[in-house]
Structures are given as structure tokens and as C-alpha cells.
PDB file of C-alpha atoms and ligand atoms in Angstrom:
ATOM      1  CA  UNK A   1      12.849 -17.642  -5.344  1.00 40.00           C
ATOM      2  CA  UNK A   2       9.357 -18.327  -4.071  1.00 43.00           C
ATOM      3  CA  UNK A   3       8.269 -14.848  -5.132  1.00 45.00           C
ATOM      4  CA  UNK A   4       8.724 -15.750  -8.803  1.00 52.00           C
ATOM      5  CA  UNK A   5       5.137 -16.952  -9.215  1.00 72.00           C
ATOM      6  CA  UNK A   6       3.515 -14.576  -6.822  1.00 87.00           C
ATOM      7  CA  UNK A   7       2.303 -12.154  -9.518  1.00 91.00           C
ATOM      8  CA  UNK A   8       0.275 -14.828 -11.311  1.00 91.00           C
ATOM      9  CA  UNK A   9      -2.974 -13.868  -9.575  1.00 94.00           C
ATOM     10  CA  UNK A  10      -2.350 -10.189 -10.358  1.00 95.00           C
ATOM     11  CA  UNK A  11      -1.778 -10.933 -14.059  1.00 94.00           C
ATOM     12  CA  UNK A  12      -4.726 -13.314 -14.339  1.00 94.00           C
ATOM     13  CA  UNK A  13      -7.157 -10.742 -12.984  1.00 95.00           C
ATOM     14  CA  UNK A  14      -6.275  -8.143 -15.589  1.00 96.00           C
ATOM     15  CA  UNK A  15      -6.627  -7.720 -19.345  1.00 94.00           C
ATOM     16  CA  UNK A  16      -3.600  -5.632 -20.294  1.00 94.00           C
ATOM     17  CA  UNK A  17      -5.115  -4.842 -23.701  1.00 93.00           C
ATOM     18  CA  UNK A  18      -7.777  -2.880 -21.835  1.00 94.00           C
ATOM     19  CA  UNK A  19      -6.203  -1.490 -18.672  1.00 94.00           C
ATOM     20  CA  UNK A  20      -3.202   0.835 -18.537  1.00 93.00           C
ATOM     21  CA  UNK A  21      -1.996  -0.793 -15.299  1.00 95.00           C
ATOM     22  CA  UNK A  22       1.497  -2.362 -15.678  1.00 93.00           C
ATOM     23  CA  UNK A  23       1.928  -6.046 -16.465  1.00 90.00           C
ATOM     24  CA  UNK A  24       3.388  -7.962 -13.520  1.00 88.00           C
ATOM     25  CA  UNK A  25       7.112  -8.729 -13.642  1.00 85.00           C
ATOM     26  CA  UNK A  26       9.325  -9.484 -10.657  1.00 78.00           C
ATOM     27  CA  UNK A  27      11.751  -6.624 -10.103  1.00 73.00           C
ATOM     28  CA  UNK A  28      14.483  -6.825  -7.479  1.00 69.00           C
ATOM     29  CA  UNK A  29      16.891  -4.033  -6.686  1.00 68.00           C
ATOM     30  CA  UNK A  30      19.425  -3.147  -4.014  1.00 67.00           C
ATOM     31  CA  UNK A  31      17.977   0.286  -3.347  1.00 77.00           C
ATOM     32  CA  UNK A  32      15.942   1.059  -0.235  1.00 89.00           C
ATOM     33  CA  UNK A  33      12.602  -0.697  -0.407  1.00 95.00           C
ATOM     34  CA  UNK A  34       9.659   1.480  -1.348  1.00 96.00           C
ATOM     35  CA  UNK A  35       6.131   1.756  -0.059  1.00 98.00           C
ATOM     36  CA  UNK A  36       3.083   3.318  -1.639  1.00 98.00           C
ATOM     37  CA  UNK A  37      -0.446   4.016  -0.493  1.00 98.00           C
ATOM     38  CA  UNK A  38      -2.886   4.269  -3.362  1.00 98.00           C
ATOM     39  CA  UNK A  39      -6.291   5.852  -2.920  1.00 98.00           C
ATOM     40  CA  UNK A  40      -8.673   3.746  -4.967  1.00 98.00           C
ATOM     41  CA  UNK A  41     -12.130   4.950  -5.860  1.00 97.00           C
ATOM     42  CA  UNK A  42     -13.527   1.528  -6.840  1.00 95.00           C
ATOM     43  CA  UNK A  43     -16.975   0.172  -5.873  1.00 92.00           C
ATOM     44  CA  UNK A  44     -16.108   1.564  -2.436  1.00 95.00           C
ATOM     45  CA  UNK A  45     -13.382   4.115  -1.781  1.00 97.00           C
ATOM     46  CA  UNK A  46     -10.412   2.563   0.028  1.00 98.00           C
ATOM     47  CA  UNK A  47      -6.662   2.817   0.351  1.00 98.00           C
ATOM     48  CA  UNK A  48      -4.177   0.168  -0.789  1.00 98.00           C
ATOM     49  CA  UNK A  49      -0.966  -0.119   1.223  1.00 98.00           C
ATOM     50  CA  UNK A  50       1.858  -1.767  -0.728  1.00 98.00           C
ATOM     51  CA  UNK A  51       5.388  -2.437   0.497  1.00 98.00           C
ATOM     52  CA  UNK A  52       8.325  -3.757  -1.508  1.00 96.00           C
ATOM     53  CA  UNK A  53       9.389  -7.186  -0.278  1.00 96.00           C
ATOM     54  CA  UNK A  54      11.762  -9.298  -2.364  1.00 91.00           C
ATOM     55  CA  UNK A  55      10.903  -7.898  -5.780  1.00 91.00           C
ATOM     56  CA  UNK A  56       7.131  -7.491  -5.456  1.00 96.00           C
ATOM     57  CA  UNK A  57       4.716  -5.210  -3.627  1.00 97.00           C
ATOM     58  CA  UNK A  58       3.009  -7.001  -0.727  1.00 97.00           C
ATOM     59  CA  UNK A  59      -0.446  -5.449  -0.550  1.00 98.00           C
ATOM     60  CA  UNK A  60      -3.298  -4.749   1.873  1.00 98.00           C
ATOM     61  CA  UNK A  61      -6.588  -2.946   1.336  1.00 98.00           C
ATOM     62  CA  UNK A  62      -7.121  -0.470   4.159  1.00 98.00           C
ATOM     63  CA  UNK A  63     -10.785   0.620   4.016  1.00 98.00           C
ATOM     64  CA  UNK A  64     -10.351   3.767   6.119  1.00 98.00           C
ATOM     65  CA  UNK A  65      -6.759   4.566   5.198  1.00 98.00           C
ATOM     66  CA  UNK A  66      -3.857   5.192   7.573  1.00 98.00           C
ATOM     67  CA  UNK A  67      -3.960   7.247  10.757  1.00 98.00           C
ATOM     68  CA  UNK A  68      -1.209   9.212  12.483  1.00 98.00           C
ATOM     69  CA  UNK A  69      -2.814   8.536  15.880  1.00 98.00           C
ATOM     70  CA  UNK A  70      -1.411   5.525  17.813  1.00 98.00           C
ATOM     71  CA  UNK A  71      -4.796   4.970  19.482  1.00 98.00           C
ATOM     72  CA  UNK A  72      -6.499   4.317  16.144  1.00 98.00           C
ATOM     73  CA  UNK A  73      -6.302   0.817  14.648  1.00 97.00           C
ATOM     74  CA  UNK A  74      -7.091   0.480  10.989  1.00 98.00           C
ATOM     75  CA  UNK A  75      -8.255  -2.800   9.470  1.00 97.00           C
ATOM     76  CA  UNK A  76      -5.983  -4.032   6.650  1.00 97.00           C
ATOM     77  CA  UNK A  77      -7.020  -6.946   4.428  1.00 96.00           C
ATOM     78  CA  UNK A  78      -4.295  -8.722   2.412  1.00 96.00           C
ATOM     79  CA  UNK A  79      -4.706  -8.605  -1.373  1.00 95.00           C
ATOM     80  CA  UNK A  80      -2.637 -10.102  -4.189  1.00 96.00           C
ATOM     81  CA  UNK A  81       1.011  -9.140  -4.703  1.00 96.00           C
ATOM     82  CA  UNK A  82       1.517  -6.344  -7.225  1.00 97.00           C
ATOM     83  CA  UNK A  83       4.556  -5.585  -9.428  1.00 96.00           C
ATOM     84  CA  UNK A  84       6.971  -2.871  -8.270  1.00 95.00           C
ATOM     85  CA  UNK A  85       6.020  -0.703 -11.286  1.00 94.00           C
ATOM     86  CA  UNK A  86       2.500  -0.460  -9.886  1.00 97.00           C
ATOM     87  CA  UNK A  87       3.762   1.924  -7.199  1.00 96.00           C
ATOM     88  CA  UNK A  88       3.757   4.776  -9.728  1.00 95.00           C
ATOM     89  CA  UNK A  89       0.408   3.879 -11.280  1.00 97.00           C
ATOM     90  CA  UNK A  90      -2.066   6.722 -11.187  1.00 97.00           C
ATOM     91  CA  UNK A  91      -5.012   6.738 -13.568  1.00 97.00           C
ATOM     92  CA  UNK A  92      -8.302   5.123 -14.365  1.00 97.00           C
ATOM     93  CA  UNK A  93      -8.947   1.357 -14.539  1.00 96.00           C
ATOM     94  CA  UNK A  94     -11.660   0.987 -17.200  1.00 95.00           C
ATOM     95  CA  UNK A  95     -15.223  -0.081 -16.479  1.00 94.00           C
ATOM     96  CA  UNK A  96     -15.595  -3.878 -16.542  1.00 95.00           C
ATOM     97  CA  UNK A  97     -11.940  -4.467 -15.573  1.00 94.00           C
ATOM     98  CA  UNK A  98     -10.787  -5.757 -12.175  1.00 93.00           C
ATOM     99  CA  UNK A  99     -10.756  -2.881  -9.661  1.00 94.00           C
ATOM    100  CA  UNK A 100     -12.461  -0.477 -12.104  1.00 96.00           C
ATOM    101  CA  UNK A 101     -12.199   3.119 -10.915  1.00 96.00           C
ATOM    102  CA  UNK A 102      -9.704   5.885 -10.284  1.00 98.00           C
ATOM    103  CA  UNK A 103      -6.324   5.224  -8.631  1.00 98.00           C
ATOM    104  CA  UNK A 104      -4.220   7.956  -6.995  1.00 98.00           C
ATOM    105  CA  UNK A 105      -0.725   7.661  -5.552  1.00 98.00           C
ATOM    106  CA  UNK A 106      -1.729   9.124  -2.192  1.00 98.00           C
ATOM    107  CA  UNK A 107       1.652   8.587  -0.523  1.00 98.00           C
ATOM    108  CA  UNK A 108       4.978   7.336  -1.788  1.00 96.00           C
ATOM    109  CA  UNK A 109       8.417   6.828  -0.250  1.00 96.00           C
ATOM    110  CA  UNK A 110      10.857   4.364   1.238  1.00 96.00           C
ATOM    111  CA  UNK A 111      10.739   2.309   4.407  1.00 97.00           C
ATOM    112  CA  UNK A 112      13.062   0.603   6.854  1.00 96.00           C
ATOM    113  CA  UNK A 113      12.363  -2.698   8.580  1.00 96.00           C
ATOM    114  CA  UNK A 114      12.492  -1.930  12.321  1.00 96.00           C
ATOM    115  CA  UNK A 115      13.071  -5.563  13.256  1.00 93.00           C
ATOM    116  CA  UNK A 116      16.828  -5.898  12.873  1.00 86.00           C
ATOM    117  CA  UNK A 117      16.808  -9.591  13.666  1.00 92.00           C
ATOM    118  CA  UNK A 118      14.253 -10.541  11.002  1.00 94.00           C
ATOM    119  CA  UNK A 119      13.730 -10.003   7.288  1.00 95.00           C
ATOM    120  CA  UNK A 120      10.545  -8.220   6.299  1.00 96.00           C
ATOM    121  CA  UNK A 121       9.307 -11.433   4.725  1.00 95.00           C
ATOM    122  CA  UNK A 122      10.012 -13.305   7.965  1.00 96.00           C
ATOM    123  CA  UNK A 123       8.234 -10.640  10.027  1.00 97.00           C
ATOM    124  CA  UNK A 124       5.184 -10.790   7.744  1.00 96.00           C
ATOM    125  CA  UNK A 125       5.149 -14.595   7.890  1.00 93.00           C
ATOM    126  CA  UNK A 126       5.096 -14.271  11.678  1.00 93.00           C
ATOM    127  CA  UNK A 127       2.227 -11.788  11.463  1.00 95.00           C
ATOM    128  CA  UNK A 128       4.001  -8.863  13.050  1.00 96.00           C
ATOM    129  CA  UNK A 129       6.019  -6.311  11.089  1.00 98.00           C
ATOM    130  CA  UNK A 130       7.206  -2.845  12.091  1.00 98.00           C
ATOM    131  CA  UNK A 131       8.281  -0.311   9.486  1.00 98.00           C
ATOM    132  CA  UNK A 132       9.707   3.186   9.580  1.00 97.00           C
ATOM    133  CA  UNK A 133       8.087   5.118   6.738  1.00 97.00           C
ATOM    134  CA  UNK A 134       9.640   8.080   4.961  1.00 96.00           C
ATOM    135  CA  UNK A 135       6.833   9.228   2.700  1.00 96.00           C
ATOM    136  CA  UNK A 136       5.545  12.561   1.467  1.00 96.00           C
ATOM    137  CA  UNK A 137       2.791  12.477   4.081  1.00 97.00           C
ATOM    138  CA  UNK A 138       3.437   9.576   6.438  1.00 98.00           C
ATOM    139  CA  UNK A 139       6.521   9.429   8.615  1.00 98.00           C
ATOM    140  CA  UNK A 140       7.681   7.303  11.485  1.00 98.00           C
ATOM    141  CA  UNK A 141       6.904   3.850  12.771  1.00 98.00           C
ATOM    142  CA  UNK A 142       3.903   1.785  11.740  1.00 98.00           C
ATOM    143  CA  UNK A 143       3.018  -1.728  12.862  1.00 98.00           C
ATOM    144  CA  UNK A 144       1.256  -4.290  10.709  1.00 98.00           C
ATOM    145  CA  UNK A 145      -0.178  -6.986  12.940  1.00 97.00           C
ATOM    146  CA  UNK A 146      -2.150 -10.079  11.972  1.00 96.00           C
ATOM    147  CA  UNK A 147      -5.079 -10.692  14.304  1.00 94.00           C
ATOM    148  CA  UNK A 148      -6.877 -13.941  15.011  1.00 80.00           C
ATOM    149  CA  UNK A 149      -6.125 -17.043  12.987  1.00 80.00           C
ATOM    150  CA  UNK A 150      -3.927 -16.561   9.888  1.00 75.00           C
ATOM    151  CA  UNK A 151      -6.732 -17.784   7.598  1.00 77.00           C
ATOM    152  CA  UNK A 152      -9.088 -14.992   8.692  1.00 79.00           C
ATOM    153  CA  UNK A 153      -6.924 -12.576   6.714  1.00 85.00           C
ATOM    154  CA  UNK A 154      -7.366  -9.684   9.096  1.00 95.00           C
ATOM    155  CA  UNK A 155      -4.493  -7.368   9.899  1.00 97.00           C
ATOM    156  CA  UNK A 156      -4.284  -4.058  11.726  1.00 98.00           C
ATOM    157  CA  UNK A 157      -2.265  -1.022  10.661  1.00 98.00           C
ATOM    158  CA  UNK A 158      -1.300   1.020  13.720  1.00 98.00           C
ATOM    159  CA  UNK A 159       0.872   4.120  14.123  1.00 98.00           C
ATOM    160  CA  UNK A 160       3.629   3.482  16.652  1.00 98.00           C
ATOM    161  CA  UNK A 161       4.257   5.877  19.543  1.00 98.00           C
ATOM    162  CA  UNK A 162       7.126   8.055  18.390  1.00 98.00           C
ATOM    163  CA  UNK A 163       7.907  11.693  17.603  1.00 97.00           C
ATOM    164  CA  UNK A 164       6.009  11.433  14.297  1.00 98.00           C
ATOM    165  CA  UNK A 165       2.711  10.431  15.932  1.00 98.00           C
ATOM    166  CA  UNK A 166      -0.017  13.079  15.667  1.00 97.00           C
ATOM    167  CA  UNK A 167      -3.395  13.092  17.329  1.00 97.00           C
ATOM    168  CA  UNK A 168      -6.399  15.250  16.540  1.00 95.00           C
ATOM    169  CA  UNK A 169      -5.915  15.302  12.772  1.00 95.00           C
ATOM    170  CA  UNK A 170      -7.179  13.045  10.002  1.00 97.00           C
ATOM    171  CA  UNK A 171      -4.300  12.888   7.535  1.00 98.00           C
ATOM    172  CA  UNK A 172      -6.522  11.550   4.730  1.00 97.00           C
ATOM    173  CA  UNK A 173      -8.819  14.606   5.090  1.00 97.00           C
ATOM    174  CA  UNK A 174      -5.994  17.056   5.579  1.00 97.00           C
ATOM    175  CA  UNK A 175      -3.952  15.844   2.592  1.00 97.00           C
ATOM    176  CA  UNK A 176      -6.406  14.445   0.018  1.00 97.00           C
ATOM    177  CA  UNK A 177      -4.173  15.096  -3.028  1.00 97.00           C
ATOM    178  CA  UNK A 178      -1.775  12.898  -4.986  1.00 97.00           C
ATOM    179  CA  UNK A 179       1.784  12.681  -3.655  1.00 96.00           C
ATOM    180  CA  UNK A 180       3.263  12.585  -7.170  1.00 94.00           C
ATOM    181  CA  UNK A 181       1.005  14.847  -9.274  1.00 95.00           C
ATOM    182  CA  UNK A 182      -0.798  16.974  -6.688  1.00 96.00           C
ATOM    183  CA  UNK A 183      -4.088  16.123  -8.425  1.00 97.00           C
ATOM    184  CA  UNK A 184      -7.374  15.224  -6.727  1.00 97.00           C
ATOM    185  CA  UNK A 185      -9.271  12.016  -7.559  1.00 96.00           C
ATOM    186  CA  UNK A 186     -11.714  14.057  -9.673  1.00 96.00           C
ATOM    187  CA  UNK A 187      -8.862  15.652 -11.621  1.00 97.00           C
ATOM    188  CA  UNK A 188      -7.223  12.271 -12.272  1.00 97.00           C
ATOM    189  CA  UNK A 189     -10.582  10.874 -13.440  1.00 95.00           C
ATOM    190  CA  UNK A 190     -11.257  13.786 -15.804  1.00 94.00           C
ATOM    191  CA  UNK A 191      -7.704  13.825 -17.198  1.00 87.00           C
ATOM    192  CA  UNK A 192      -8.440  10.617 -19.150  1.00 62.00           C
TER     193      UNK A 192
HETATM  194 MN1  LIG B 201      -7.822  -1.363  -4.374  1.00 80.37          MN
END
């Protein structure tokens, strides 16, 4: 499978003697695919959206995080594939290591591909995927759309118009805590 080498960049960027992040191994399963959004307090605070596609987590950095408002488009920049085990990683990446800073599992759950006629990989290759998220915080349809030329590497994450859309709230402000531990970024950082 083409995915078999896709964690090479992830592994090369990290020294696993120094960071407690998991080593990258391809992991396929028949269960519902998972998604995770990690809040990452690195050189600049951002959110990392990761979705399970064929044994790895396809990843995007979302500087402002997700919105529940269909009128708000959030920039999403593709980053290297991550191993499935990374979805549960919450902790501190040491100073001097790639992505140094605190990582929180901000949201976690499963998703469904809303394009019946296409695999998720096919939809992503075409630059337009729609997912139904069942997370702790995020629910409902989200679109991931590539804008401009493929090589610009710019995508948009947009809430779809459905019964789970909510306007007038900022979900990242309203629910700042970890979806798996309930801890804040400061608490995760000081737990080390
Ligand atoms: Mn990150």
C-alpha cells in the first residue's frame, strides 16, 4: 500500500530517545475511523486536525482551530502523516525537539465519510472531503476543501449547514479543556 512509507517524514523529524511521542507504525483496523484535534502550544498556539485514512492520520494545522459556524472558514495547512497512536498523545514535547511544547487532545471521536461514492483518500486527492464528526465537542458535517493550486497547500475547514451548526459561540473558548483528561494546557505542562 502506498501509505506504507508515509510515516517516514514523521519518524525522521523526531528523536524517540528524547520525546515521549509514539514512534510511527502503520496501523490499519476495521473499526470506524477516528479523528482527533490536538491543541498544540508550540512556537505559536494552533490546533492539529488529524483523521484516520488507511492506517495513518492525515494531518492539517489549523491556526485558529475549528468553528461551529458555517459562515466561518478556517485555514488548514497540510502537515506530515502521523501514526494512529498519536491520536491519544497528550503531554510535553521537550525543548529542542520538533514541535516542542504542550499537546492536548482537545477533541476525539469517530467520523463518517459523507461522500458515499468516493473513498476518503479519493476525496482528499480531489481536494474536497466531507466528514460527519462524532466527537466530544464537535458534531455534524465538516468540509475540508483545497483552495487554489494543489501546490499552495492551502485548505479550508468549514462547518456544514446542518442541525449541529451553532453560531454566536466560539467552541475553542467555551471548551478549552482536554477531551480525554479534562486538564488545561497549563495543567498538562505542569504534570511533567
Ligand atoms: Mn502542531
